[in-house]
Coordinates of C-alpha atoms and ligand atoms in Angstrom, one line a residue:
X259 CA 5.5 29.6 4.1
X260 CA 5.5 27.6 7.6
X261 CA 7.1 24.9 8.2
X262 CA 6.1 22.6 11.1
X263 CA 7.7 19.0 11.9
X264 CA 5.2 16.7 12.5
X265 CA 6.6 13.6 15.1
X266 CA 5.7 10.4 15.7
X267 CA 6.9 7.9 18.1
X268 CA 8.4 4.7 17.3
X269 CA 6.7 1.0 18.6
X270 CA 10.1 0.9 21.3
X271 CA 11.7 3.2 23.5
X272 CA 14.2 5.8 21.3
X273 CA 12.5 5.3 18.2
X274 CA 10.6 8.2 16.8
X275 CA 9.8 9.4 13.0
X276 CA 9.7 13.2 12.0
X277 CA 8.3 14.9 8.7
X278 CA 7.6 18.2 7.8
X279 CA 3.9 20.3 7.2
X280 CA 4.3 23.5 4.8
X281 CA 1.3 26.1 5.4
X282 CA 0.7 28.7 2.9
X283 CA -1.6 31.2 5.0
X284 CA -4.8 32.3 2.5
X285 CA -5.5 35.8 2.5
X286 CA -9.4 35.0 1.9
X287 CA -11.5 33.5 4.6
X288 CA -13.8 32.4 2.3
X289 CA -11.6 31.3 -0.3
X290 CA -11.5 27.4 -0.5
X291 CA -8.7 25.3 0.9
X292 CA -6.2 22.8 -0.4
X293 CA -4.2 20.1 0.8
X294 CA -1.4 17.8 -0.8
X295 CA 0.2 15.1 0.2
X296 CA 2.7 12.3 -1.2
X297 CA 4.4 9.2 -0.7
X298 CA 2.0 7.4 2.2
X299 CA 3.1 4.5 0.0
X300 CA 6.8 5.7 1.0
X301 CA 8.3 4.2 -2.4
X302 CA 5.6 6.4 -5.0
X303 CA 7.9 9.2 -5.5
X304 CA 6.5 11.1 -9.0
X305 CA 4.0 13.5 -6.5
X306 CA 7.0 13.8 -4.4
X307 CA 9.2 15.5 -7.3
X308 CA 5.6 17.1 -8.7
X309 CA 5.6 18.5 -5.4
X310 CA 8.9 19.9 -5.3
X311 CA 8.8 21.2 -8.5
X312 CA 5.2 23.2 -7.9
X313 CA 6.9 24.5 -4.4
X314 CA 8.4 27.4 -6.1
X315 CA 5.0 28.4 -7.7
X316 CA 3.7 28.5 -4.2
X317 CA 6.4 30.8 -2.9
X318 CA 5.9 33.2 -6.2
X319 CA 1.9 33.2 -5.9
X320 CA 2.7 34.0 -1.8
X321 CA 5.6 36.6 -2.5
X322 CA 3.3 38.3 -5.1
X323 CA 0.5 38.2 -2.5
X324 CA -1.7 35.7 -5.2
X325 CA -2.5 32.9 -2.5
X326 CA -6.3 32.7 -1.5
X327 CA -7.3 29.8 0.6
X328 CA -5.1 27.8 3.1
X329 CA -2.7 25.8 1.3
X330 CA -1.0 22.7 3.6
X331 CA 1.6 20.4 2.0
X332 CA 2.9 17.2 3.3
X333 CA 5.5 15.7 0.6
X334 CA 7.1 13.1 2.7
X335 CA 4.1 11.6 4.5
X336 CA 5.1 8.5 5.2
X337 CA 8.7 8.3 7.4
X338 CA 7.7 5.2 9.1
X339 CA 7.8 3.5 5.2
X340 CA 10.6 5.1 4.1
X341 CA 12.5 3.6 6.5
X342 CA 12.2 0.5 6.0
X343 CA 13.8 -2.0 4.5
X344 CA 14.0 -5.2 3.8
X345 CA 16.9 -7.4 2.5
X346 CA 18.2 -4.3 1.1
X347 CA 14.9 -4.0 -0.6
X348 CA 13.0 -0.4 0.0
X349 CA 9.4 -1.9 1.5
X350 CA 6.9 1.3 1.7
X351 CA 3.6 0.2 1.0
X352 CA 3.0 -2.2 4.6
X353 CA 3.9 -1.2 7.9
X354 CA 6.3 -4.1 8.1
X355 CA 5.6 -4.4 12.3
X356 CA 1.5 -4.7 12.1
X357 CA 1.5 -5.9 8.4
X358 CA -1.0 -2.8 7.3
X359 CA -0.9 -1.2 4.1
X360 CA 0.1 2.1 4.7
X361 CA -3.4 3.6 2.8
X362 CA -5.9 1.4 4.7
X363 CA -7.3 1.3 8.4
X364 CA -7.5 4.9 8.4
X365 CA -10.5 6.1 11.2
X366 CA -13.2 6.9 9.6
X367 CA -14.9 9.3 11.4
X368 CA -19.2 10.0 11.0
X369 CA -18.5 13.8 10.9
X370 CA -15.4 16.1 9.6
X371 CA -14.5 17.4 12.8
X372 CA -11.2 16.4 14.0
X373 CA -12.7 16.4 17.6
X374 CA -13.5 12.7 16.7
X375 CA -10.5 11.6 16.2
X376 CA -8.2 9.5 18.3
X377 CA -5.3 11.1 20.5
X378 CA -2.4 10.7 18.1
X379 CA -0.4 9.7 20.1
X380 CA -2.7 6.7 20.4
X381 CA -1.9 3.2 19.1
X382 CA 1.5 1.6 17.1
X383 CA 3.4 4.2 15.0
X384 CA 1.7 3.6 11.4
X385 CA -1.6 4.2 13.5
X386 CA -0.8 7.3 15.0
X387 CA 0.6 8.1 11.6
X388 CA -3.0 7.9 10.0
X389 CA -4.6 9.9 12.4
X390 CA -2.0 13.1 12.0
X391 CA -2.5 12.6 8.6
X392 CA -6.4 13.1 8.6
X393 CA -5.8 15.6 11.5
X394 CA -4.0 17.9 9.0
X395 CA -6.0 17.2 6.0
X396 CA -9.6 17.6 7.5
X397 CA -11.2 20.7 6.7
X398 CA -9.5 21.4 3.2
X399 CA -11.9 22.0 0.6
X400 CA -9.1 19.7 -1.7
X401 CA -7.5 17.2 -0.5
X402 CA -5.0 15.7 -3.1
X403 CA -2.8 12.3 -2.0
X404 CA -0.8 11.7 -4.4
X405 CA 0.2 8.1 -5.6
X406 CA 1.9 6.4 -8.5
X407 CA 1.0 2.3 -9.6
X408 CA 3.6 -0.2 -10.7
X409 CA 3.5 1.0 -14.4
X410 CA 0.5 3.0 -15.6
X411 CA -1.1 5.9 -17.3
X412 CA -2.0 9.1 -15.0
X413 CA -5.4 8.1 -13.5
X414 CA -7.7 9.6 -10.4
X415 CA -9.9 7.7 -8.1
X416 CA -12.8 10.0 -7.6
X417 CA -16.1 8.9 -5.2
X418 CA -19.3 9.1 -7.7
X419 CA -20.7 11.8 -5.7
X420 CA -17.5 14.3 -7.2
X421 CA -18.4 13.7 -10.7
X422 CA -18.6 15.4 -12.8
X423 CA -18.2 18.3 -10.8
X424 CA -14.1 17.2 -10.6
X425 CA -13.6 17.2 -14.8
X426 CA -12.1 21.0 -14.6
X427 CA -9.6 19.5 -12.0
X428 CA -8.7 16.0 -14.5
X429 CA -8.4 18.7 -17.3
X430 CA -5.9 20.8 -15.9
X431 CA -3.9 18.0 -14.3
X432 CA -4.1 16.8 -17.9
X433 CA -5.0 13.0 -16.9
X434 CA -5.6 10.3 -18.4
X435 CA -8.2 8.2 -17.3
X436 CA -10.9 8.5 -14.4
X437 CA -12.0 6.0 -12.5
X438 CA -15.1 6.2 -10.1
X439 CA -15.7 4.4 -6.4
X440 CA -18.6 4.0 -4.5
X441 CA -17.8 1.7 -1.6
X442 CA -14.7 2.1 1.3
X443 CA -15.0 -0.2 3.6
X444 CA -11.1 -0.5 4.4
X445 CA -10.4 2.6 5.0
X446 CA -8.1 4.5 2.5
X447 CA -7.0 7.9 2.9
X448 CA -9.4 8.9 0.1
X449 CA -12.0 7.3 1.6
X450 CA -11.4 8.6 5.6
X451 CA -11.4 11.8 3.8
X452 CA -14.5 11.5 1.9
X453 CA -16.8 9.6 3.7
X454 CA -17.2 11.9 6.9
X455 CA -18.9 14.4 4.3
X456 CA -21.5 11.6 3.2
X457 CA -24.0 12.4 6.6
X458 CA -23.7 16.5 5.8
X459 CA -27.0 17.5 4.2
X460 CA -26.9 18.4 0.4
X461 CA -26.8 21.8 -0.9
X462 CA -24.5 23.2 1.8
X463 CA -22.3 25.0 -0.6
X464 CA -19.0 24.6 1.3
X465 CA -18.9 20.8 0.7
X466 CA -20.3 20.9 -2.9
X467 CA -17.1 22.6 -4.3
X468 CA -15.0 19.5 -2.5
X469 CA -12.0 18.4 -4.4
X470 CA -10.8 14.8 -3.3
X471 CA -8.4 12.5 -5.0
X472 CA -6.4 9.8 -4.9
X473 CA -3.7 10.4 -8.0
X474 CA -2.0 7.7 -9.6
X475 CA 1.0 9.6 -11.4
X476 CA 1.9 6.7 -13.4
X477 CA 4.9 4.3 -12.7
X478 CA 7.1 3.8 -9.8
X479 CA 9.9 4.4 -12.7
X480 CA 8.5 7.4 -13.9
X481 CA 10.3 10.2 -11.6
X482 CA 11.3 12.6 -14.3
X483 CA 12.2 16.1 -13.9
X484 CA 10.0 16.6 -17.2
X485 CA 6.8 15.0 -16.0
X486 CA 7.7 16.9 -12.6
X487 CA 7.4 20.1 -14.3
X488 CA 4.4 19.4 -16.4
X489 CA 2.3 17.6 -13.2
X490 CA 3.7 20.6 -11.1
X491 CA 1.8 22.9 -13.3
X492 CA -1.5 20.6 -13.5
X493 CA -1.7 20.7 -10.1
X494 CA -1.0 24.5 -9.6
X495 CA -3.9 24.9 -12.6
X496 CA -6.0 22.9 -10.6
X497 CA -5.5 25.3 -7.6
X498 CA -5.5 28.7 -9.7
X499 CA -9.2 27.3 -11.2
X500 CA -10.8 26.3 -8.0
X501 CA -9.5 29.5 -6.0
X502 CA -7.0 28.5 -4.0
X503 CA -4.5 30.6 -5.6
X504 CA -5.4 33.9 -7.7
X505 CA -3.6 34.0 -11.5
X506 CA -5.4 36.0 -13.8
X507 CA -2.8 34.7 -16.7
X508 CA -4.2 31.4 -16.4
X509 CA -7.5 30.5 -18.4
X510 CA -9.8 27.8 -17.3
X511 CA -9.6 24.2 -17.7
X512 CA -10.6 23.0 -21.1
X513 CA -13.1 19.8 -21.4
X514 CA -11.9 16.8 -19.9
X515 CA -10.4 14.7 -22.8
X516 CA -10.1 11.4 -20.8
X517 CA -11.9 8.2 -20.3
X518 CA -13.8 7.5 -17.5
X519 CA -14.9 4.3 -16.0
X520 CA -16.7 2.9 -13.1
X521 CA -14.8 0.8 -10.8
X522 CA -16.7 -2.2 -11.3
X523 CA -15.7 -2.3 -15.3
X524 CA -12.0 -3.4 -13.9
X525 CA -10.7 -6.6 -14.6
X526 CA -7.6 -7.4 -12.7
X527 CA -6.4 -10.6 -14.6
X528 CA -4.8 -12.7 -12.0
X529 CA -2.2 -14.9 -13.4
X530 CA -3.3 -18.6 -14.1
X531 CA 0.8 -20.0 -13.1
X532 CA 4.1 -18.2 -11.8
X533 CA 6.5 -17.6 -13.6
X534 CA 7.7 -14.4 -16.0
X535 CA 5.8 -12.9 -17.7
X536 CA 5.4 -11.9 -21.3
X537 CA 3.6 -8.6 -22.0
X538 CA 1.6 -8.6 -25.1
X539 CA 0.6 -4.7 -24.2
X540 CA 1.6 -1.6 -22.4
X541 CA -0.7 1.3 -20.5
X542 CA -2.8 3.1 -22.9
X543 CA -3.6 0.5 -25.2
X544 CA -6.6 -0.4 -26.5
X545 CA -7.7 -4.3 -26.9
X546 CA -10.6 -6.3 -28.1
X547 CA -12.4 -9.2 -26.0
X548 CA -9.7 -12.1 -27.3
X549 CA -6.7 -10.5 -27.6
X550 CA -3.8 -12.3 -26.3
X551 CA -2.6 -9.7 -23.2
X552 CA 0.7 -11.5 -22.0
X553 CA 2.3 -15.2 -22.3
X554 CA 3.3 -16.2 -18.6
X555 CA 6.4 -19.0 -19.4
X556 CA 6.2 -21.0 -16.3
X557 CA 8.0 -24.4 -17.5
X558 CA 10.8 -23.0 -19.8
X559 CA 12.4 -25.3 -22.2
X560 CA 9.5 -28.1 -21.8
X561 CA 6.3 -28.6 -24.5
X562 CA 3.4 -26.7 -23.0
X563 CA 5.5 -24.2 -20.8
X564 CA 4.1 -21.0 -21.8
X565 CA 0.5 -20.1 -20.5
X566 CA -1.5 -17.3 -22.2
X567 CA -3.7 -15.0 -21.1
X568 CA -6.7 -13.3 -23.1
X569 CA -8.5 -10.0 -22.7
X570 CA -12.1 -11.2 -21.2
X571 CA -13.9 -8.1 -22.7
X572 CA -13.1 -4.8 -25.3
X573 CA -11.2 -2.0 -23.1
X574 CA -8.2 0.1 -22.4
X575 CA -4.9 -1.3 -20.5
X576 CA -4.9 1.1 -17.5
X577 CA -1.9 -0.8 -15.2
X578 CA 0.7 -3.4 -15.4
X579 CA 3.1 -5.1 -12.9
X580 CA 6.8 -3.3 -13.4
X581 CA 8.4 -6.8 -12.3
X582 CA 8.5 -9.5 -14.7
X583 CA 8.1 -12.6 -12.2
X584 CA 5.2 -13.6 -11.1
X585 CA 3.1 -16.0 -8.6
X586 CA -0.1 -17.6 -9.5
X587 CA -2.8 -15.5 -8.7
X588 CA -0.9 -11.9 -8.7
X589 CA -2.7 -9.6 -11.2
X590 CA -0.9 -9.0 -14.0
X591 CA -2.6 -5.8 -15.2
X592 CA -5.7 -3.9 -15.0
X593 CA -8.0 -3.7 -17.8
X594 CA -10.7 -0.9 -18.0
X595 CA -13.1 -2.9 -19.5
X596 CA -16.1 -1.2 -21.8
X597 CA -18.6 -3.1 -19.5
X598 CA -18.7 -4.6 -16.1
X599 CA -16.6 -7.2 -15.1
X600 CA -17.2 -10.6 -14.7
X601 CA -14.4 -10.2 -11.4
X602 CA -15.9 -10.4 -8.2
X603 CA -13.3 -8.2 -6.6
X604 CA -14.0 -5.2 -8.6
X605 CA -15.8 -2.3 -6.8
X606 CA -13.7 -0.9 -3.9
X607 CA -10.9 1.7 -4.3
X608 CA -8.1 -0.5 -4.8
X609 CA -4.8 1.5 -4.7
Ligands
ZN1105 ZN1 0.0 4.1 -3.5

């Protein structure tokens, strides 16, 4: 294993940000590629511990001579958002000078040829950020960022044009719930990543075996050394069954066991008033159009404080907020709805 450290400089004079690149050389030419990445939403740590917990695996497989294709790991990827805070509060999912969110306004470039991109050292610190980031990551046959929401189940973003080719790679990462994406027009990792390959002609074998993901390891609470363990091992499946590493020991993935659902079948359920909220259901559970999904109590102690809110359609609770207060219009939760939704937001990649 190599490790590199990546710099970036700050916006001002004496300010610069560091993190580190791991490189796992493949021993196959031909074999495909994988990259992995966490925390570009500095505060969504569960891929970070995944990744230190699979980072032993990777130095077996290498020691025993097992590793394939090119393997490149970035677990901190975000310095410039772990950095910062706010009030004492940790603040990793904006750039706090420009007001970005850290996974949007990435370049996204008409071919995957990091010729195209801008000089990184090009633009305010989050910006040259995003273009390392692609820098390192283009040309792997998998490209994994990993992500967590505020409470969820384990879920993938996957483009429509990966499915179902990427149910082996949900099966052995064990999760729970896919959902699919069509449109990027803001410019998320995922989507920088995916949508230079959308002008390459079909049938070109190379690109056909791509492997790109946005993984949402469940809550910002849930960094657990079990779940560490277990997702450490998904992913290294997931690398062992599309040839990045060789393990004869390992069997391939079983059938995909989860539920998959376009994007457009999400309802966010913004909250009619602020206030806190009431949650009538948790991730995972299953509700029928009517069901009362939380009580938001906005004039406590009065007649006619509490609000309710009901499930719009039949579906499975995917998300919910971890904080309990709330302001009018936040979403309290996202519902994977049996059918389309009725929500005009729904349809772009919204991590
Ligand atoms: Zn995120």
């Amino acid at each position: 294993m190599q490790k590199s450290i990546e710099r970036i400089s700050g916006d001002s004079e004496g300010v610069f940000y560091e993190f580190p690149a791991f490189r796992f050389t493949g021993a196959d030419k031909a074999a495909p590629s994988g990259y992995l990445q966490s925390a570009l939403h500095a505060g969504e740590l569960p891929g970070v511990v995944a990744i230190d917990a699979l980072t032993p695996a990777l130095n077996k497989a290498e020691a025993e001579g097992r590793i394939k294709g090119n393997i490149t790991v970035v677990p901190w990827a975000n310095p410039i958002g772990r950095a910062q805070y706010h009030f004492g509060e940790h603040q990793g999912r904006f750039h706090l000078g420009t007001r970005t969110n850290f996974n949007r306004a990435f370049p996204l470039l008409a071919a995957p040829d990091t010729a195209l991109l801008p000089d990184t050292t090009f633009g305010t610190a989050d910006q040259q950020l995003k273009t390392r980031l692609l820098q390192l990551s283009i040309g792997h046959d998998i490209v994994l960022d990993l992500h967590c929401d505020d409470e969820g189940l384990a879920y993938l973003y996957v483009h429509t044009s990966l499915w179902p080719a990427m149910a082996d790679c949900a099966a052995a990462m064990a999760i729970d719930a896919v959902v699919l994406w069509s449109e990027d027009s803001d410019g998320t990792f995922e989507g920088a990543t995916i949508m230079p390959y959308q002008n390459v002609p079909a049938g070109v074998a190379k690109f056909e075996r791509r492997v790109v993901t946005t993984v949402e390891y469940r809550g910002m609470l849930d960094v657990d050394g079990r779940l560490a363990a277990s997702d450490a091992e998904g992913l290294y499946w997931l690398l062992v069954a599309r040839g990045v590493i060789a393990d004869p020991a390992l069997p391939a993935p079983g059938p995909f066991t989860g539920f998959v659902a376009p994007l457009e079948n999400i309802d966010m359920m913004p909250a009619p008033r602020a206030g806190a909220v009431l949650y009538d259901v948790k991730p995972g559970d299953r509700v029928a159009k009517g069901a009362r999904l939380a009580t938001i109590v906005h004039t406590p102690g009065e007649v006619g404080g509490r609000t309710e809110v009901f499930a719009p359609q039949d579906g499975v609770i995917l998300t919910r907020r971890a904080r309990r207060i709330i302001r009018a219009g936040e979403d309290l939760l996202k519902l994977v709805g049996d059918k389309k939704s009725a929500d005009a937001r729904s349809g772009t990649l919204e991590d």
